[in-house]
PDB file of C-alpha atoms and ligand atoms in Angstrom:
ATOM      1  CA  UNK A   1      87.003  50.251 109.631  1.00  0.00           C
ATOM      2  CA  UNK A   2      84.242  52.954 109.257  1.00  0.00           C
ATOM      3  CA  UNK A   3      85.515  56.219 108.621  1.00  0.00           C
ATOM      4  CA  UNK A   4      84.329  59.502 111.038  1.00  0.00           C
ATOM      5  CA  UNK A   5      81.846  60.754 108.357  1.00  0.00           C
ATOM      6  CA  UNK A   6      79.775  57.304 108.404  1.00  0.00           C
ATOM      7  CA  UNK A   7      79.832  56.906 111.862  1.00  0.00           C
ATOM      8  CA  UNK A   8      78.511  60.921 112.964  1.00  0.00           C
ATOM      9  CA  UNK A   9      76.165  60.413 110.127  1.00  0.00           C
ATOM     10  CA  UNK A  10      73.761  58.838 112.285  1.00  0.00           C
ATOM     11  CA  UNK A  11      72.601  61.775 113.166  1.00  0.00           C
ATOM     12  CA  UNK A  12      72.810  64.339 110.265  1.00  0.00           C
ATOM     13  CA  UNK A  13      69.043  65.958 109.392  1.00  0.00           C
ATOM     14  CA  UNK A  14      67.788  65.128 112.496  1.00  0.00           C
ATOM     15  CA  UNK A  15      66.220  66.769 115.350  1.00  0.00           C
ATOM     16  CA  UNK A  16      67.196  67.183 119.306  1.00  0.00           C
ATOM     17  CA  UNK A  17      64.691  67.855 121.829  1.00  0.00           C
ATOM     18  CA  UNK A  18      67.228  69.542 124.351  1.00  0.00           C
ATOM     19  CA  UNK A  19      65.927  69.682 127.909  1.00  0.00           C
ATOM     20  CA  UNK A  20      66.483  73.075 129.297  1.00  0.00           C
ATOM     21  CA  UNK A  21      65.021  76.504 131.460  1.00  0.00           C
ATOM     22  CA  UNK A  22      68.555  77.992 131.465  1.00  0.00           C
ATOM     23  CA  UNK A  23      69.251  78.718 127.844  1.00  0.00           C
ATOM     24  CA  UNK A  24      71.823  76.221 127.189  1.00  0.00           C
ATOM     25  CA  UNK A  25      70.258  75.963 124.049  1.00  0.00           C
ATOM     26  CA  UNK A  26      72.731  79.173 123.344  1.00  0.00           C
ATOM     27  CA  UNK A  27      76.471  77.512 123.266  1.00  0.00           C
ATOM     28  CA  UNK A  28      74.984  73.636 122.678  1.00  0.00           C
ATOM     29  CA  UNK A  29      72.520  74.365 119.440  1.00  0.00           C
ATOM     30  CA  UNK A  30      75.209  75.837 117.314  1.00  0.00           C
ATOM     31  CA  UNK A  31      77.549  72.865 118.001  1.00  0.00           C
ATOM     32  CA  UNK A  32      75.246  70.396 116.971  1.00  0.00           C
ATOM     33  CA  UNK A  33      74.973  71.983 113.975  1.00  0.00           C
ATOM     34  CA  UNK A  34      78.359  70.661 113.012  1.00  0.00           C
ATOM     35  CA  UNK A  35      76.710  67.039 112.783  1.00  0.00           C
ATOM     36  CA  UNK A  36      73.808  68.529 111.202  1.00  0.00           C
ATOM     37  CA  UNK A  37      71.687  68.433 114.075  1.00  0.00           C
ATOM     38  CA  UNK A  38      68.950  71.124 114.750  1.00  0.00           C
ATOM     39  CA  UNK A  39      68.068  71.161 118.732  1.00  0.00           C
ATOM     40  CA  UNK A  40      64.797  72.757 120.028  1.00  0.00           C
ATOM     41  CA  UNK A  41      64.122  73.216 123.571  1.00  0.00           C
ATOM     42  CA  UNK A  42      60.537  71.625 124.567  1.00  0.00           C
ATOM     43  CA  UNK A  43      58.208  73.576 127.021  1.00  0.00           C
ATOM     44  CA  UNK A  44      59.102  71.342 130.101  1.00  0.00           C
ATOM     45  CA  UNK A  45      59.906  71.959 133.713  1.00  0.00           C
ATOM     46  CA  UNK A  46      63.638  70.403 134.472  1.00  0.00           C
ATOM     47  CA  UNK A  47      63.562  72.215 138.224  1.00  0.00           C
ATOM     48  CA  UNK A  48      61.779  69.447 139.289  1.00  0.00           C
ATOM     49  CA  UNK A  49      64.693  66.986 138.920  1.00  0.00           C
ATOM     50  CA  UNK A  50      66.841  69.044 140.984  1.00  0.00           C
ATOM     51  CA  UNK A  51      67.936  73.160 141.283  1.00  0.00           C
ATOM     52  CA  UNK A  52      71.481  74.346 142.240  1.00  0.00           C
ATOM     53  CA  UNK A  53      69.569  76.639 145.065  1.00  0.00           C
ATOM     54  CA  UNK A  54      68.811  73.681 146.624  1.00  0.00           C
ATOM     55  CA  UNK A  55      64.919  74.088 146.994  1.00  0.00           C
ATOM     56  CA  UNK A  56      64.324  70.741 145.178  1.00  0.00           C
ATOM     57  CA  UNK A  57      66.504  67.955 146.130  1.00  0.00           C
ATOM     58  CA  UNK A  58      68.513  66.027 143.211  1.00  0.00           C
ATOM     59  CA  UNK A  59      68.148  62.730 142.779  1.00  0.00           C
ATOM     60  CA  UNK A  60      70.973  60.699 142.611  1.00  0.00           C
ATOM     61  CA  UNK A  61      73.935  61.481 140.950  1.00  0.00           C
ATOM     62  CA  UNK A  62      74.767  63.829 138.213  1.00  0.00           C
ATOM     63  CA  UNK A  63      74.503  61.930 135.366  1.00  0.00           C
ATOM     64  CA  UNK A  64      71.764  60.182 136.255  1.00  0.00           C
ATOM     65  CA  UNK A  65      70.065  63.527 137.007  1.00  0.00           C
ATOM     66  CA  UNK A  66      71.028  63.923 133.479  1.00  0.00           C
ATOM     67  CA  UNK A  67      69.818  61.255 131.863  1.00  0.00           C
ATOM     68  CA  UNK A  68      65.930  62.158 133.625  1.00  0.00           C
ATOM     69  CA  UNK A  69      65.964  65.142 132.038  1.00  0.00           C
ATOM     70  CA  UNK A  70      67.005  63.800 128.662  1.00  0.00           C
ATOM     71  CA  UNK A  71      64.366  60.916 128.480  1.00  0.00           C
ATOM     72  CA  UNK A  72      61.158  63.297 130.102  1.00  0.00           C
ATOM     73  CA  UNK A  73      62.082  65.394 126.593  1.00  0.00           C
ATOM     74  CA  UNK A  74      61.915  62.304 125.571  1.00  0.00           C
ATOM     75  CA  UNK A  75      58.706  61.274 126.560  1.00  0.00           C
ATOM     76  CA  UNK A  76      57.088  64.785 126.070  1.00  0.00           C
ATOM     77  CA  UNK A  77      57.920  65.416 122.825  1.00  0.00           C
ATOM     78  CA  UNK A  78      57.643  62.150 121.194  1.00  0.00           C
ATOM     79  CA  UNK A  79      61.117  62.848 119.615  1.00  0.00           C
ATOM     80  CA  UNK A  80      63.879  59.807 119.474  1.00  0.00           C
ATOM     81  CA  UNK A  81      67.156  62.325 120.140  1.00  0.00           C
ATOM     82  CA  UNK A  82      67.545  64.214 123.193  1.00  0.00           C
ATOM     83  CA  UNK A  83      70.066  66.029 124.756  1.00  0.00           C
ATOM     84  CA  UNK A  84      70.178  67.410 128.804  1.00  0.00           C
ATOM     85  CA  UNK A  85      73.336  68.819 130.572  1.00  0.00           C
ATOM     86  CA  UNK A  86      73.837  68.473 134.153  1.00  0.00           C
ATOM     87  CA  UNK A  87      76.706  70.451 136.265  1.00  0.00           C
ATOM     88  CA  UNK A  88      78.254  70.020 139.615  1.00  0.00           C
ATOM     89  CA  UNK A  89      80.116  72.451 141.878  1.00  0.00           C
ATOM     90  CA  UNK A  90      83.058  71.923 144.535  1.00  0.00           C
ATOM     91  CA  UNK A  91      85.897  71.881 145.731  1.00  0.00           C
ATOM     92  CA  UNK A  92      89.183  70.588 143.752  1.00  0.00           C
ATOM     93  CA  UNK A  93      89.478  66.799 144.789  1.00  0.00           C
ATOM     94  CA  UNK A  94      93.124  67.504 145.267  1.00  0.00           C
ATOM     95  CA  UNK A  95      93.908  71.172 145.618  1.00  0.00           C
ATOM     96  CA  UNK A  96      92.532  72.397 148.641  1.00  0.00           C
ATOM     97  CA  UNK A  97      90.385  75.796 148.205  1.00  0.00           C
ATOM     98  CA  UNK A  98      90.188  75.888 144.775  1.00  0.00           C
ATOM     99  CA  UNK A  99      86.452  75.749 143.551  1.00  0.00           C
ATOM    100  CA  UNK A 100      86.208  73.396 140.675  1.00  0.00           C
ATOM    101  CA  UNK A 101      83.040  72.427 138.486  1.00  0.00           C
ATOM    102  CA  UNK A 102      81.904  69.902 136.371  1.00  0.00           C
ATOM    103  CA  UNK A 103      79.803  69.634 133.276  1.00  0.00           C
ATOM    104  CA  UNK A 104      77.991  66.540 131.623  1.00  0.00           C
ATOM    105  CA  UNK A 105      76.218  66.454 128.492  1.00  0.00           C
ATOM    106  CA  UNK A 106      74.258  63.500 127.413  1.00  0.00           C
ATOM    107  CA  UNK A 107      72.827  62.286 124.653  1.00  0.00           C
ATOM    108  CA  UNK A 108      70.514  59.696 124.287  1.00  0.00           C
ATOM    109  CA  UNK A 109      69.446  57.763 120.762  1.00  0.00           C
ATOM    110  CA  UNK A 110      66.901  55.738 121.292  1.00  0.00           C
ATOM    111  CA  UNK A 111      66.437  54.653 117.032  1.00  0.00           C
ATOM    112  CA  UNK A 112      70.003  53.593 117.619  1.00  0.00           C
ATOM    113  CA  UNK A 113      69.878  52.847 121.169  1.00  0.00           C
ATOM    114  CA  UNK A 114      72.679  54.862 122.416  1.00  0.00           C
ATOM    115  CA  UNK A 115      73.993  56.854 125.137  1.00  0.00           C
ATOM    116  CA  UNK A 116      76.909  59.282 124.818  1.00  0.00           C
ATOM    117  CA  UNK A 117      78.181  61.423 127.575  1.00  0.00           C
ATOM    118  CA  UNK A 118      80.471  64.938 127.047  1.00  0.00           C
ATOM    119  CA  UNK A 119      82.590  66.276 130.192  1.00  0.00           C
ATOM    120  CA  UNK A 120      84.232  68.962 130.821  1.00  0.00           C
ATOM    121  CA  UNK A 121      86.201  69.476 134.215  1.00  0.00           C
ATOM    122  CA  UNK A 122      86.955  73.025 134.943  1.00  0.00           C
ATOM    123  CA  UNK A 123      88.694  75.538 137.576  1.00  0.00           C
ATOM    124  CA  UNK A 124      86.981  78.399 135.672  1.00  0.00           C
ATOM    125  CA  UNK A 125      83.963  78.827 137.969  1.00  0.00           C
ATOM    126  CA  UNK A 126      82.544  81.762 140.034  1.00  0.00           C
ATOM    127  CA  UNK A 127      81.174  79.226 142.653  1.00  0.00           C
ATOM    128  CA  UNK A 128      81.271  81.091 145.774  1.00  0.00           C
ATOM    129  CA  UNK A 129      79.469  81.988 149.147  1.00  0.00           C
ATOM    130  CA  UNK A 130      79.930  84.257 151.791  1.00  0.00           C
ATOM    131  CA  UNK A 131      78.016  85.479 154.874  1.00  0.00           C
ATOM    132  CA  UNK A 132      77.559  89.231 155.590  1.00  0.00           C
ATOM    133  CA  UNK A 133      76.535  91.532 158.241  1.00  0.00           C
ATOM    134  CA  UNK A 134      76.951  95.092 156.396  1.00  0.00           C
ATOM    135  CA  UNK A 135      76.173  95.837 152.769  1.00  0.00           C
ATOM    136  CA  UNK A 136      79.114  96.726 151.499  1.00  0.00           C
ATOM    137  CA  UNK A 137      80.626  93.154 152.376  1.00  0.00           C
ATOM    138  CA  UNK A 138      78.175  91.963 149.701  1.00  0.00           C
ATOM    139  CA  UNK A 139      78.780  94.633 147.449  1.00  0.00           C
ATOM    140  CA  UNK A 140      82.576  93.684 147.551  1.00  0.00           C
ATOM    141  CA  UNK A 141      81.914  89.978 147.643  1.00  0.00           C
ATOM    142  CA  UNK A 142      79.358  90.958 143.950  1.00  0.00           C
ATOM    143  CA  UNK A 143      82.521  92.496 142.040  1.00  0.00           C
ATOM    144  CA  UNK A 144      84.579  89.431 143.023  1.00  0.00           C
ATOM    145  CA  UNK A 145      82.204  86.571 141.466  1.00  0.00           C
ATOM    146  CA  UNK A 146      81.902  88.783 137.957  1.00  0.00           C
ATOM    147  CA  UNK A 147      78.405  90.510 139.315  1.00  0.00           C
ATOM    148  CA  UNK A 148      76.116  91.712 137.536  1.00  0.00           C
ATOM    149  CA  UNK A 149      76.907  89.583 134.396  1.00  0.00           C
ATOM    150  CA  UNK A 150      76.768  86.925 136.813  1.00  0.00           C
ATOM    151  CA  UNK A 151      73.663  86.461 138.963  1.00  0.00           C
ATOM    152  CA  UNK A 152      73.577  86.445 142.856  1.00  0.00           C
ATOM    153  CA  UNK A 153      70.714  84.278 145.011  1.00  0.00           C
ATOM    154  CA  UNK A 154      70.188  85.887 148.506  1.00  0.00           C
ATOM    155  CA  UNK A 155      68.569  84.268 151.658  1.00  0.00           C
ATOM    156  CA  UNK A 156      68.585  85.034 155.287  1.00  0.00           C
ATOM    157  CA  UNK A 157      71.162  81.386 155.963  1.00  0.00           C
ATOM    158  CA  UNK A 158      72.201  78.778 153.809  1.00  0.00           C
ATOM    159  CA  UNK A 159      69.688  76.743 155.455  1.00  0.00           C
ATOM    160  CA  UNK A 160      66.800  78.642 154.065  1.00  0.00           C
ATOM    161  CA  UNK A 161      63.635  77.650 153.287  1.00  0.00           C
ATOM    162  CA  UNK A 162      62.641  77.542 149.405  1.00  0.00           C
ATOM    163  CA  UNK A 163      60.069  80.882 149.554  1.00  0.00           C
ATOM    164  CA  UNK A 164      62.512  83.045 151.052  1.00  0.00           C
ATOM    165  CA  UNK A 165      65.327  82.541 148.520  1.00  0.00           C
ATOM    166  CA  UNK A 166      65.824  85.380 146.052  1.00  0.00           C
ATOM    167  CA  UNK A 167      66.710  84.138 143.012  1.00  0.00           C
ATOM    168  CA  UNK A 168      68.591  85.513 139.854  1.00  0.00           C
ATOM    169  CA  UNK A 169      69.884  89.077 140.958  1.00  0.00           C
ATOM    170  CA  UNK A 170      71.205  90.491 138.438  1.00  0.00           C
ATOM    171  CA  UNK A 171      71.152  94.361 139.118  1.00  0.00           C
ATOM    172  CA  UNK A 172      72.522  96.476 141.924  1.00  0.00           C
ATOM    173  CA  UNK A 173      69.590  97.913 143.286  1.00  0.00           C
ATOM    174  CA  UNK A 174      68.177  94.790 143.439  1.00  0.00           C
ATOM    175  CA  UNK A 175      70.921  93.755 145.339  1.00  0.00           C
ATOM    176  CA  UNK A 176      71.011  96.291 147.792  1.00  0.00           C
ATOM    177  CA  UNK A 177      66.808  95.737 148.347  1.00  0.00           C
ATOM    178  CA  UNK A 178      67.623  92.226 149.121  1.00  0.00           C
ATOM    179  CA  UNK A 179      70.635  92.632 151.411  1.00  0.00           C
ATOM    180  CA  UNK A 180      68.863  95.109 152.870  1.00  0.00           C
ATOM    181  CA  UNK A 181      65.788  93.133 153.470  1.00  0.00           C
ATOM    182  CA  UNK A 182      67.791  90.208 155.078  1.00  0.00           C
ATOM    183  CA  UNK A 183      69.978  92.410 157.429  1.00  0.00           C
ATOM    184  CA  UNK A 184      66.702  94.295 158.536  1.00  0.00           C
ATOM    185  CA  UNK A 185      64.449  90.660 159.643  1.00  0.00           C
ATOM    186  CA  UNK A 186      67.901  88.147 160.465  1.00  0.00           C
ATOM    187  CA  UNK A 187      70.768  90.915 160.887  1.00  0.00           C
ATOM    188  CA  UNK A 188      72.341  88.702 158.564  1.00  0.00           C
ATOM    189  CA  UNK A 189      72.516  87.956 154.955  1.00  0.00           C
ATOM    190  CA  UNK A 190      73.853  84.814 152.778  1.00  0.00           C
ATOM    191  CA  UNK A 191      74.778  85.378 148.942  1.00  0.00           C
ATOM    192  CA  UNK A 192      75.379  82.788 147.023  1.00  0.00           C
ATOM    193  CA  UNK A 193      76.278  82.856 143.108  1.00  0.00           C
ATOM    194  CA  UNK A 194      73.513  81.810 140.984  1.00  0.00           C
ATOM    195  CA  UNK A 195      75.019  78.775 139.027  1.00  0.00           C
ATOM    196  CA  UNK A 196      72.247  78.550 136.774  1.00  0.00           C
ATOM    197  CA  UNK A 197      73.496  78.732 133.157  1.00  0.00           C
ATOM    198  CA  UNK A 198      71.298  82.132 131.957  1.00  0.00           C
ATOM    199  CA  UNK A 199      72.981  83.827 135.128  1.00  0.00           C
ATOM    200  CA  UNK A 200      76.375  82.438 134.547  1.00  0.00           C
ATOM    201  CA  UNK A 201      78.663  82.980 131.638  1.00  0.00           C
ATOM    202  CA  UNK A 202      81.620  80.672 132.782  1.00  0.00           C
ATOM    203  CA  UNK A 203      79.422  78.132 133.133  1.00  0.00           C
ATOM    204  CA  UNK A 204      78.022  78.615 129.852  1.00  0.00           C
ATOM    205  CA  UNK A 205      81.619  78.296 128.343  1.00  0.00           C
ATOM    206  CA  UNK A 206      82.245  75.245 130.072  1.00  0.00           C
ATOM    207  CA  UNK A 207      78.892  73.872 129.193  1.00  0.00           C
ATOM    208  CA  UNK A 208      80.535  74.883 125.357  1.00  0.00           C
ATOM    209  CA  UNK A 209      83.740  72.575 126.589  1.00  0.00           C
ATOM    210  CA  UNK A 210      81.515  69.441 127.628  1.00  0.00           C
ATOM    211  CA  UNK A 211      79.674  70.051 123.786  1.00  0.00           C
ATOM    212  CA  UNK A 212      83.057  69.560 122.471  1.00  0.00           C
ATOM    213  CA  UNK A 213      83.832  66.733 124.052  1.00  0.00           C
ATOM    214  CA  UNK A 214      80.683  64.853 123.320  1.00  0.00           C
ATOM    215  CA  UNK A 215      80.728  65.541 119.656  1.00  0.00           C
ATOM    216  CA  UNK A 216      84.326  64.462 119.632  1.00  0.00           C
ATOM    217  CA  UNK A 217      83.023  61.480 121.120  1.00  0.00           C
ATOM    218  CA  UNK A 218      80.892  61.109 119.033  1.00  0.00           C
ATOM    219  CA  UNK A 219      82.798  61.113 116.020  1.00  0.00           C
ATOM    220  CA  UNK A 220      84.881  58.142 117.593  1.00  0.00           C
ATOM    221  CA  UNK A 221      83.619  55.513 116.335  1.00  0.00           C
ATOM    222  CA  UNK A 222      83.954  52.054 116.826  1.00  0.00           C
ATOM    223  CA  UNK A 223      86.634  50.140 114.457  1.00  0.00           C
ATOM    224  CA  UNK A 224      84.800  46.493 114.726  1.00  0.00           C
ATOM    225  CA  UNK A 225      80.825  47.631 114.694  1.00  0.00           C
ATOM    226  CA  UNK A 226      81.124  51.740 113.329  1.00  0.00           C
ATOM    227  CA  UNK A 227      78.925  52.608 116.520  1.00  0.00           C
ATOM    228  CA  UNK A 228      79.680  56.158 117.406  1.00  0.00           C
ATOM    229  CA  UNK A 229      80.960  56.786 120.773  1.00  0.00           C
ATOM    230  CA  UNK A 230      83.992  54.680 121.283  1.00  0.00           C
ATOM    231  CA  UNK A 231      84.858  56.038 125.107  1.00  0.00           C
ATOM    232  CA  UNK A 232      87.607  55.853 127.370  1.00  0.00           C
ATOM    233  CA  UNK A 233      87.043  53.579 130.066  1.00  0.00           C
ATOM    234  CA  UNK A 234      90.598  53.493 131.893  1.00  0.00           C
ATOM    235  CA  UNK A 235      93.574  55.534 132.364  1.00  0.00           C
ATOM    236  CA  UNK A 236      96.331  53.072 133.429  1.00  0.00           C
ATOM    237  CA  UNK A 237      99.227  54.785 135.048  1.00  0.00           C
ATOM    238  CA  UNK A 238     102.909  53.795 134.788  1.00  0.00           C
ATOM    239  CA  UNK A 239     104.453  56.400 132.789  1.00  0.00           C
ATOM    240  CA  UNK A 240     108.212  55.295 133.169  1.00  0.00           C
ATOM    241  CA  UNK A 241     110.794  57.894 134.451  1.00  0.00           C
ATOM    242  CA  UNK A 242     113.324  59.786 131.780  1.00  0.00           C
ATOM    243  CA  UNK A 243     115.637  59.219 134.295  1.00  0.00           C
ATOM    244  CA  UNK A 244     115.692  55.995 136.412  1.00  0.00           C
ATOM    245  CA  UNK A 245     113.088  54.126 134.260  1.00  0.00           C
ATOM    246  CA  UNK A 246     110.292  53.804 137.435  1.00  0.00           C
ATOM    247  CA  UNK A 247     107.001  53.977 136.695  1.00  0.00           C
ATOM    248  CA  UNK A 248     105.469  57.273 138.128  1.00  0.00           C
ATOM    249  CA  UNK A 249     101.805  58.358 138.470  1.00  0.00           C
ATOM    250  CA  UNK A 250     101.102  59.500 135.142  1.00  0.00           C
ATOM    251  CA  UNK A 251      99.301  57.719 132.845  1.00  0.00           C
ATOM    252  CA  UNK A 252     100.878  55.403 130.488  1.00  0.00           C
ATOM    253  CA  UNK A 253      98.206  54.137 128.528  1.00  0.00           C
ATOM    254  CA  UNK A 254      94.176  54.559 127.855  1.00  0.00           C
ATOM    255  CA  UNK A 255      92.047  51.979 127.250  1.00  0.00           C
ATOM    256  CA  UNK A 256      88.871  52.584 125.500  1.00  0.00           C
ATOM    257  CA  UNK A 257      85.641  50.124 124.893  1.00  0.00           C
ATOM    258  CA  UNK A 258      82.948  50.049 122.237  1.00  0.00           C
ATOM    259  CA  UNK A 259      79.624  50.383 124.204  1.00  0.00           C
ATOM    260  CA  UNK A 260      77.897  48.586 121.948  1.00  0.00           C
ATOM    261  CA  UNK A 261      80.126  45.649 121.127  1.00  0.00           C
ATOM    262  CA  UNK A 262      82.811  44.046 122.962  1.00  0.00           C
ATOM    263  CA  UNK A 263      85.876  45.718 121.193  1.00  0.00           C
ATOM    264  CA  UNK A 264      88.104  46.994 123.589  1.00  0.00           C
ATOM    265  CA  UNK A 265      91.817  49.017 122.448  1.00  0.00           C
ATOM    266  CA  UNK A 266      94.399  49.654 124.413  1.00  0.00           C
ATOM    267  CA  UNK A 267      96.143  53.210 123.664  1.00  0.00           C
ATOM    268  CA  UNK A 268     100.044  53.417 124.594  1.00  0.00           C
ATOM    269  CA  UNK A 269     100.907  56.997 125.840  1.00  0.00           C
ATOM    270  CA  UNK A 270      97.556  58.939 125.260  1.00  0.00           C
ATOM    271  CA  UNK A 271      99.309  62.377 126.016  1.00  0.00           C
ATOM    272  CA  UNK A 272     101.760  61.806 123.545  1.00  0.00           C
ATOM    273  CA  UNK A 273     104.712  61.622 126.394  1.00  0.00           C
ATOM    274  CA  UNK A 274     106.731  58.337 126.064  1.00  0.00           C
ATOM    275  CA  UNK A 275     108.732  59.323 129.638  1.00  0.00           C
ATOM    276  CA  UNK A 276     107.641  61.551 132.777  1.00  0.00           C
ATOM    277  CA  UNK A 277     108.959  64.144 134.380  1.00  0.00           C
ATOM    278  CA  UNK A 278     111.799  62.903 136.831  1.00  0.00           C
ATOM    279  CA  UNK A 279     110.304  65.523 138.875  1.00  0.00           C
ATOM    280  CA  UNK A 280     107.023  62.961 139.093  1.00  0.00           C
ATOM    281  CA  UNK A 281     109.017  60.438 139.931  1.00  0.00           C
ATOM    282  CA  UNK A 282     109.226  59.273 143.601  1.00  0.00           C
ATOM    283  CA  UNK A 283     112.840  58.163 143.203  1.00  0.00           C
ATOM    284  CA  UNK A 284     114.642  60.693 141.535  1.00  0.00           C
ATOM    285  CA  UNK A 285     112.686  63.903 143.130  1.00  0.00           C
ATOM    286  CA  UNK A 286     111.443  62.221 146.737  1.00  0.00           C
TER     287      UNK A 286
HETATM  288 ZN1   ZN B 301      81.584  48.353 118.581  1.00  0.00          ZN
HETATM  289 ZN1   ZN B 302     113.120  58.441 138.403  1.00  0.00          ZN
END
């Protein structure tokens, strides 16, 4: 079994080309530098693989979006390590109303020929929109998404067309000019946070928390070949009951695979919870 400092050594002394126009390169750079990685952002134009504001379309889904980014540093810079971040923005899958975000970073090897994805799934987002006839509804709406540290786009509807967004509104009198402008031609105005990372400490943070995760991944390495980036693949539920024994929704087990090799492990109670809550349970609390 390869130990954690053989397996993240892979990539100590070498350089990331990180594929940015946000300034990610603030919370992911000094993370790397715990596997003794030094990232530099490339001149290159990621808006045209997709913008939040919705003036570019994104092609396909989020990782893959992702992974474009990663290998056009790629290709630019001539470099073999690359790194990209991609977020998404929503609602809660299961709690209704409660925005919810999602943040991937990737990084791709391609002198080792490997792929490693960091997530982070957070409630801590500012993701919000509202529609306003007076200026003091988007004055009100500003303080409640953490405005001015966090930015504001404005547009006439959210079905605007790519020229008449204002983008990255960071200052109150700017915000007022813009309301203004939108209520004087449409008698309407839509806000809309700006969700790109320079305009948007949380996201920034949970940018940080995807990091984490992908240098924790990629200290996992694999028992049978030492790749790094042993994953897991499958939460398999079945947590029995403390009370009646059933199995419940909660997860009993993980199993996680070697993307490299075929070695495949199967880990009994992941959260470190042998029995669940009889109030999960659909027999004992119905
Ligand atoms: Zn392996
Ligand atoms: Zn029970």
């Amino acid at each position: 079994m390869m130990s954690e400092q053989q397996c993240d050594s892979l990539f100590h002394g070498r350089t990331a080309v990180l594929a940015t126009q946000h300034r990610k390169e603030q919370v992911i750079a000094p993370l790397l530098q715990e596997l003794g990685v030094q990232v530099v952002v490339p001149t290159i134009d990621t808006d045209q693989f997709g913008t939040f504001t919705r003036d570019i379309k994104r092609p396909g889904n989020q990782l893959s979006a992702a992974r474009l980014k990663a290998e056009a540093a790629l290709q630019l810079t001539g470099a073999d390590l690359a790194l990209a971040s991609e977020g998404s923005f929503g609602m809660h899958p299961a709690i209704p109303f409660l925005p919810y975000s999602r943040e991937l970073v990737v990084l791709i090897d391609r002198a080792h020929d490997l792929e490693i994805v960091g997530e982070a799934l957070s409630t801590e987002t500012n993701f919000s929109h509202i529609q306003v006839t007076r200026l003091e509804e988007a004055h009100t709406f500003a303080q409640q998404v953490g405005f001015p540290a966090h930015g504001l786009v404005v547009m006439a509807a959210p079905a605007a067309a790519p020229a008449d967004i204002l983008k990255g509104i960071t200052a109150a009198a700017d915000l007022t000019a813009a309301v203004i402008q939108m209520l004087d031609q449409f008698g309407q105005a839509h806000l809309e946070t700006d969700m790109r990372a320079m305009h948007n400490p949380t996201r920034m943070k949970v940018i940080a928390q995807a990091t984490e995760n992908l240098i924790q991944k990629i200290r996992s390495c694999c028992p049978h070949c030492g790749c790094p980036g042993l994953d897991a693949v499958e939460q398999e539920t079945g947590l029995p009951c403390a009370w009646c024994g059933s199995p419940t929704h909660l997860t009993l087990a993980t199993r996680y695979a070697c993307k490299k090799c075929s070695f495949q492990q199967r880990v009994l109670f992941p959260h470190r919870q042998e029995k669940a809550d009889p109030a999960q349970c659909n027999y004992c609390n119905p």
